[in-house]
């Protein structure tokens, strides 16, 4: 870790044939042995278990973990373009083992550090005595982009600035742990740590069961209880404030919201009224009193912080001043991630806590001071040089940190000149020598550099340290490749206990009174996405059914200019679908839109539902590259239809019957009724060619029902009667309208003081008109008007709940 603390690593003792079997090159990883050469607790059992499994079975176990992550839809966003791309979560399949004795030391040191950070940030935004007494340079505060002047003097309603922190740790060759960085802005990775645990234990279940591994659920339970207790005291709700779907760790935000039962909110979901933060729900504005912030503080309020923020909520700072909202962590706490503060932490710890740091920092020199600047310039080649205000790790050159010796002569001269001119913007730090851990690579184990991210949460009992965490593993021996954006991997962390551990979960403890919480209020943005998800899914189904009918006839007749085919192609044009394409772009766009709407509400989706929808998208894209019109397209549409049915079954049958399900149902029923009305009018028009009625029944999935209910010689009127007016046909327009009435009236405000809402009135009116209608009177023009009325109904729903 530090050049002053390196020791010679001892040779491993004789033992199992793990080195020969798994070709641990170029030697045994540091994490497996202590400085004396003895194998650390647990590693001998783990390696022996791998030996017993053998290379083939171990490879199968690795694939099992990866398959779980794919099935669960675990991803992160890699920024290699304007919006970046979703990438599969890069699991390092071998867990990092840490002995309980080591963990006690880590936990004690991080608890101390969390208290120290709390004391420093409280002084910065409070009395500012540290600057006044010369313990902190004023430049590190005043010139810091993370110092939010509008928050000075604003005391958190909870009494604390910090509630959830993360710490980057590394182990040196002498076995001691060092602090590499603090994460106080909006620490990420806790949700991924849970998924790492599930995936790893799926692959190594019997090994996990044979060791006494501390569980993670108790950590989250304690933090969840603290959040809800705070909310109960303040009379509001608890939410996670996310930047949105394009954030690199959005999956984690949705996952944690589901796991802990929190509302997932974006800035546009919130409004500040009379100093109170309110969430826009389908039942009106509801108070929020605790927000777990997952976006950078400066974006939280475009009125008083970053004016160009499109993801914040105007008035949020006002609400903090009024004491109506508790922010986790408080706005402005990101200043504690400033790299240059590492140079002052030992002295600050002694001043504020009366003792030294239990976990040391890496040696840091801030170039804003004369002697330190000269030291950095004199030892330039042997130090890591980086920006003073950057929050990235010292070995991560995403923001320009590099070893002086690695620079060209021109780069050295330029940077030295900048340091001499503006030293306060730079720091020098000792190069990091990280320990290594075994990583599974192409069928063998290799040593790779590793860092540990550990989480601390403030609970009712004080600071609690997650017994495990999130280890970042380099993709090469180069320590700069630890970041996920540069190809690094993530490993589970197993903290070994000397005795059996408690089987902890988030379920109520035995003897606790069962409390059935009322379902949470549905944010308007989520309801909007749910209704459009339902509409896009139904639009896809209608398009697929028409394309299948068209291509089946094209394959049979081989004459695309026949009247029935040209008439059907014209119908598809009204849906922006080109019948000459085997997999039309219009259909792909509808599927993409459904995925986008679902992606906005990942916290309300089961992993199975999300997997079914993305599988539909991937299948359609795969077909687009290799099928032709006719038979190929017919078979492809049948496959897509089955996948659509699978998605609908998973989502609609498994969702709790509350407001969210109702909006999804509204979207389905609206779109199905609109599509069926227009398709029926199109295929029963006077100019419709021979074969149109048969095509209509096929598209309406009612061929068998028609045969049972009507004579063989029945004409177009029977098709209209069955697909528009039959109250028992689940594909008919009337069936959709009956369900629409029921769902609209059951929504908040659907019936108020015995009065129907405008949407409920229109639904009743359209439904009544259809109930008394005769098939002979349902001309194409009237069916078009019916579709227009349904469009108006959709607008009334939007006006009532989404604006």
Short mmCIF file of C-alpha atoms in Angstrom, two decimals, residues 67-298:
data_model
loop_
_atom_site.label_atom_id
_atom_site.label_comp_id
_atom_site.label_asym_id
_atom_site.label_seq_id
_atom_site.Cartn_x
_atom_site.Cartn_y
_atom_site.Cartn_z
CA UNK A 67 -27.49 -16.83 -15.82
CA UNK A 68 -29.13 -15.67 -12.61
CA UNK A 69 -27.93 -12.10 -13.21
CA UNK A 70 -29.21 -12.21 -16.78
CA UNK A 71 -32.58 -13.55 -15.65
CA UNK A 72 -32.83 -10.91 -12.93
CA UNK A 73 -31.99 -8.19 -15.44
CA UNK A 74 -29.09 -6.82 -13.38
CA UNK A 75 -27.25 -4.15 -15.36
CA UNK A 76 -25.28 -0.96 -15.11
CA UNK A 77 -24.99 1.79 -17.70
CA UNK A 78 -21.66 2.30 -19.40
CA UNK A 79 -21.18 5.76 -20.83
CA UNK A 80 -19.74 5.22 -24.29
CA UNK A 81 -22.18 7.49 -26.09
CA UNK A 82 -24.73 10.22 -25.53
CA UNK A 83 -26.86 8.05 -23.23
CA UNK A 84 -24.63 5.04 -22.76
CA UNK A 85 -25.64 1.41 -23.00
CA UNK A 86 -26.92 -1.11 -20.53
CA UNK A 87 -24.26 -3.70 -19.80
CA UNK A 88 -24.54 -7.00 -17.97
CA UNK A 89 -23.37 -6.75 -14.37
CA UNK A 90 -19.67 -7.80 -14.29
CA UNK A 91 -19.59 -10.32 -11.46
CA UNK A 92 -16.26 -11.62 -10.22
CA UNK A 93 -17.34 -15.09 -9.20
CA UNK A 94 -14.85 -15.77 -6.41
CA UNK A 95 -15.90 -14.04 -3.16
CA UNK A 96 -13.45 -12.05 -1.08
CA UNK A 97 -13.10 -13.68 2.36
CA UNK A 98 -12.45 -11.53 5.42
CA UNK A 99 -12.00 -12.95 8.90
CA UNK A 100 -14.21 -11.70 11.74
CA UNK A 101 -11.23 -10.32 13.64
CA UNK A 102 -10.28 -8.17 10.66
CA UNK A 103 -13.90 -7.08 10.31
CA UNK A 104 -14.13 -5.95 13.92
CA UNK A 105 -11.14 -3.67 13.27
CA UNK A 106 -12.67 -2.37 10.03
CA UNK A 107 -16.06 -1.75 11.65
CA UNK A 108 -14.57 0.13 14.58
CA UNK A 109 -12.41 2.27 12.32
CA UNK A 110 -15.27 3.12 9.95
CA UNK A 111 -17.66 3.94 12.79
CA UNK A 112 -15.06 6.37 14.07
CA UNK A 113 -14.60 7.79 10.58
CA UNK A 114 -18.35 8.27 10.05
CA UNK A 115 -18.54 10.24 13.29
CA UNK A 116 -15.54 12.30 12.21
CA UNK A 117 -17.09 13.12 8.83
CA UNK A 118 -20.35 14.09 10.55
CA UNK A 119 -18.50 16.45 12.90
CA UNK A 120 -16.56 18.09 10.06
CA UNK A 121 -19.52 18.66 7.75
CA UNK A 122 -21.62 19.94 10.66
CA UNK A 123 -18.93 22.54 11.37
CA UNK A 124 -18.58 23.53 7.69
CA UNK A 125 -22.30 24.31 7.42
CA UNK A 126 -22.55 25.51 11.02
CA UNK A 127 -20.12 27.54 13.13
CA UNK A 128 -17.13 27.16 10.76
CA UNK A 129 -14.68 26.98 13.66
CA UNK A 130 -12.32 24.60 11.85
CA UNK A 131 -11.49 27.26 9.28
CA UNK A 132 -11.35 30.00 11.90
CA UNK A 133 -8.86 28.01 13.98
CA UNK A 134 -6.66 27.20 10.98
CA UNK A 135 -7.38 23.49 10.96
CA UNK A 136 -8.90 23.64 7.48
CA UNK A 137 -7.72 25.95 4.67
CA UNK A 138 -10.59 28.25 3.63
CA UNK A 139 -9.79 27.63 -0.06
CA UNK A 140 -10.81 23.97 0.27
CA UNK A 141 -14.27 25.15 1.28
CA UNK A 142 -14.87 28.41 -0.59
CA UNK A 143 -13.47 27.19 -3.93
CA UNK A 144 -15.08 23.78 -3.70
CA UNK A 145 -17.85 23.03 -6.17
CA UNK A 146 -19.48 20.75 -3.61
CA UNK A 147 -19.77 23.54 -1.04
CA UNK A 148 -23.40 24.68 -1.29
CA UNK A 149 -23.58 28.18 0.17
CA UNK A 150 -27.43 28.29 0.26
CA UNK A 151 -27.33 25.44 2.81
CA UNK A 152 -25.10 27.25 5.31
CA UNK A 153 -26.93 27.51 8.62
CA UNK A 154 -29.60 24.98 7.62
CA UNK A 155 -29.69 22.26 10.25
CA UNK A 156 -31.09 18.87 9.20
CA UNK A 157 -34.45 18.06 10.75
CA UNK A 158 -33.10 14.63 11.74
CA UNK A 159 -30.24 16.26 13.65
CA UNK A 160 -27.64 14.59 11.41
CA UNK A 161 -26.04 15.44 8.06
CA UNK A 162 -24.88 11.91 7.24
CA UNK A 163 -27.04 8.79 7.32
CA UNK A 164 -25.62 6.46 4.67
CA UNK A 165 -21.93 6.45 3.72
CA UNK A 166 -19.51 4.26 1.84
CA UNK A 167 -15.77 3.94 2.26
CA UNK A 168 -13.16 2.70 -0.21
CA UNK A 169 -10.55 0.52 1.51
CA UNK A 170 -7.41 -1.22 0.37
CA UNK A 171 -5.14 -3.68 2.09
CA UNK A 172 -1.39 -3.25 2.01
CA UNK A 173 1.22 -6.03 1.82
CA UNK A 174 1.65 -5.84 5.59
CA UNK A 175 -2.00 -6.88 6.03
CA UNK A 176 -3.28 -3.54 7.33
CA UNK A 177 -6.26 -1.71 5.86
CA UNK A 178 -6.10 1.84 4.53
CA UNK A 179 -8.81 4.32 3.63
CA UNK A 180 -8.65 5.31 -0.04
CA UNK A 181 -11.72 7.51 -0.19
CA UNK A 182 -15.03 8.53 1.38
CA UNK A 183 -18.40 8.45 -0.36
CA UNK A 184 -20.91 10.81 1.21
CA UNK A 185 -22.68 12.31 -1.80
CA UNK A 186 -24.96 9.47 -2.96
CA UNK A 187 -23.05 6.21 -2.42
CA UNK A 188 -23.92 3.48 -4.90
CA UNK A 189 -23.45 -0.26 -4.85
CA UNK A 190 -25.42 -1.44 -1.80
CA UNK A 191 -28.13 -2.96 -3.99
CA UNK A 192 -25.53 -4.54 -6.23
CA UNK A 193 -23.93 -6.04 -3.11
CA UNK A 194 -27.21 -7.85 -2.45
CA UNK A 195 -27.35 -9.16 -6.02
CA UNK A 196 -23.69 -10.20 -5.83
CA UNK A 197 -24.57 -12.21 -2.73
CA UNK A 198 -27.55 -13.93 -4.37
CA UNK A 199 -25.64 -14.77 -7.56
CA UNK A 200 -22.56 -16.02 -5.73
CA UNK A 201 -24.50 -18.18 -3.31
CA UNK A 202 -26.52 -19.64 -6.20
CA UNK A 203 -23.24 -20.85 -7.69
CA UNK A 204 -21.53 -21.88 -4.45
CA UNK A 205 -24.49 -22.80 -2.26
CA UNK A 206 -22.94 -25.76 -0.42
CA UNK A 207 -19.68 -23.88 0.16
CA UNK A 208 -21.59 -20.87 1.49
CA UNK A 209 -23.63 -23.11 3.78
CA UNK A 210 -20.51 -24.78 5.19
CA UNK A 211 -19.02 -21.47 6.35
CA UNK A 212 -20.42 -19.11 8.96
CA UNK A 213 -21.04 -16.09 6.71
CA UNK A 214 -22.64 -12.97 8.14
CA UNK A 215 -25.94 -12.05 6.45
CA UNK A 216 -26.67 -8.66 4.89
CA UNK A 217 -30.42 -8.38 5.52
CA UNK A 218 -30.05 -7.16 9.11
CA UNK A 219 -28.11 -4.12 7.93
CA UNK A 220 -30.86 -3.12 5.52
CA UNK A 221 -33.61 -3.87 8.03
CA UNK A 222 -32.06 -1.54 10.59
CA UNK A 223 -31.68 1.27 8.07
CA UNK A 224 -35.19 0.76 6.68
CA UNK A 225 -36.67 0.91 10.19
CA UNK A 226 -34.77 4.14 10.88
CA UNK A 227 -36.16 5.72 7.69
CA UNK A 228 -39.74 4.74 8.46
CA UNK A 229 -39.47 5.81 12.09
CA UNK A 230 -38.28 9.22 10.94
CA UNK A 231 -41.18 9.42 8.47
CA UNK A 232 -43.73 8.49 11.13
CA UNK A 233 -42.45 11.23 13.41
CA UNK A 234 -42.78 13.76 10.58
CA UNK A 235 -46.08 12.48 9.21
CA UNK A 236 -45.01 11.74 5.65
CA UNK A 237 -43.71 9.11 3.29
CA UNK A 238 -40.29 7.69 2.43
CA UNK A 239 -38.91 7.76 -1.09
CA UNK A 240 -35.72 7.19 -3.04
CA UNK A 241 -34.89 10.21 -5.19
CA UNK A 242 -33.34 8.98 -8.42
CA UNK A 243 -31.93 10.95 -11.39
CA UNK A 244 -33.88 8.60 -13.65
CA UNK A 245 -33.54 5.73 -16.05
CA UNK A 246 -30.35 6.96 -17.74
CA UNK A 247 -28.32 6.96 -14.54
CA UNK A 248 -25.57 4.33 -14.52
CA UNK A 249 -26.91 2.65 -11.37
CA UNK A 250 -30.66 3.06 -11.99
CA UNK A 251 -31.19 -0.70 -11.66
CA UNK A 252 -29.96 -0.47 -8.09
CA UNK A 253 -32.32 2.41 -7.27
CA UNK A 254 -35.29 0.36 -8.48
CA UNK A 255 -34.02 -2.78 -6.76
CA UNK A 256 -33.57 -1.10 -3.38
CA UNK A 257 -36.99 0.56 -3.68
CA UNK A 258 -38.59 -2.86 -4.21
CA UNK A 259 -36.48 -4.54 -1.53
CA UNK A 260 -37.22 -1.99 1.20
CA UNK A 261 -40.74 -1.04 0.11
CA UNK A 262 -39.94 2.60 -0.72
CA UNK A 263 -41.40 4.90 -3.35
CA UNK A 264 -39.04 5.46 -6.30
CA UNK A 265 -39.31 9.13 -7.18
CA UNK A 266 -37.83 11.50 -9.72
CA UNK A 267 -37.60 15.25 -9.37
CA UNK A 268 -40.64 15.80 -11.57
CA UNK A 269 -42.73 13.64 -9.21
CA UNK A 270 -42.28 16.22 -6.46
CA UNK A 271 -43.53 19.73 -5.85
CA UNK A 272 -42.94 22.09 -2.93
CA UNK A 273 -46.02 23.83 -1.53
CA UNK A 274 -45.76 26.15 1.47
CA UNK A 275 -42.37 24.69 2.34
CA UNK A 276 -43.63 21.08 2.27
CA UNK A 277 -42.39 18.51 -0.25
CA UNK A 278 -45.33 16.75 -1.87
CA UNK A 279 -45.44 13.84 -4.30
CA UNK A 280 -47.82 14.01 -7.23
CA UNK A 281 -49.96 10.89 -6.99
CA UNK A 282 -53.11 9.75 -8.75
CA UNK A 283 -54.92 10.59 -5.50
CA UNK A 284 -53.53 14.14 -5.43
CA UNK A 285 -50.58 15.67 -3.62
CA UNK A 286 -49.27 13.68 -0.66
CA UNK A 287 -46.55 14.74 1.81
CA UNK A 288 -43.06 13.23 1.71
CA UNK A 289 -40.88 13.60 4.79
CA UNK A 290 -37.81 11.41 4.06
CA UNK A 291 -35.90 11.27 0.77
CA UNK A 292 -32.96 8.93 0.26
CA UNK A 293 -31.08 11.00 -2.30
CA UNK A 294 -29.37 9.19 -5.17
CA UNK A 295 -28.58 12.24 -7.30
CA UNK A 296 -25.81 14.78 -6.82
CA UNK A 297 -26.85 17.56 -4.45
CA UNK A 298 -26.32 20.47 -6.84
#
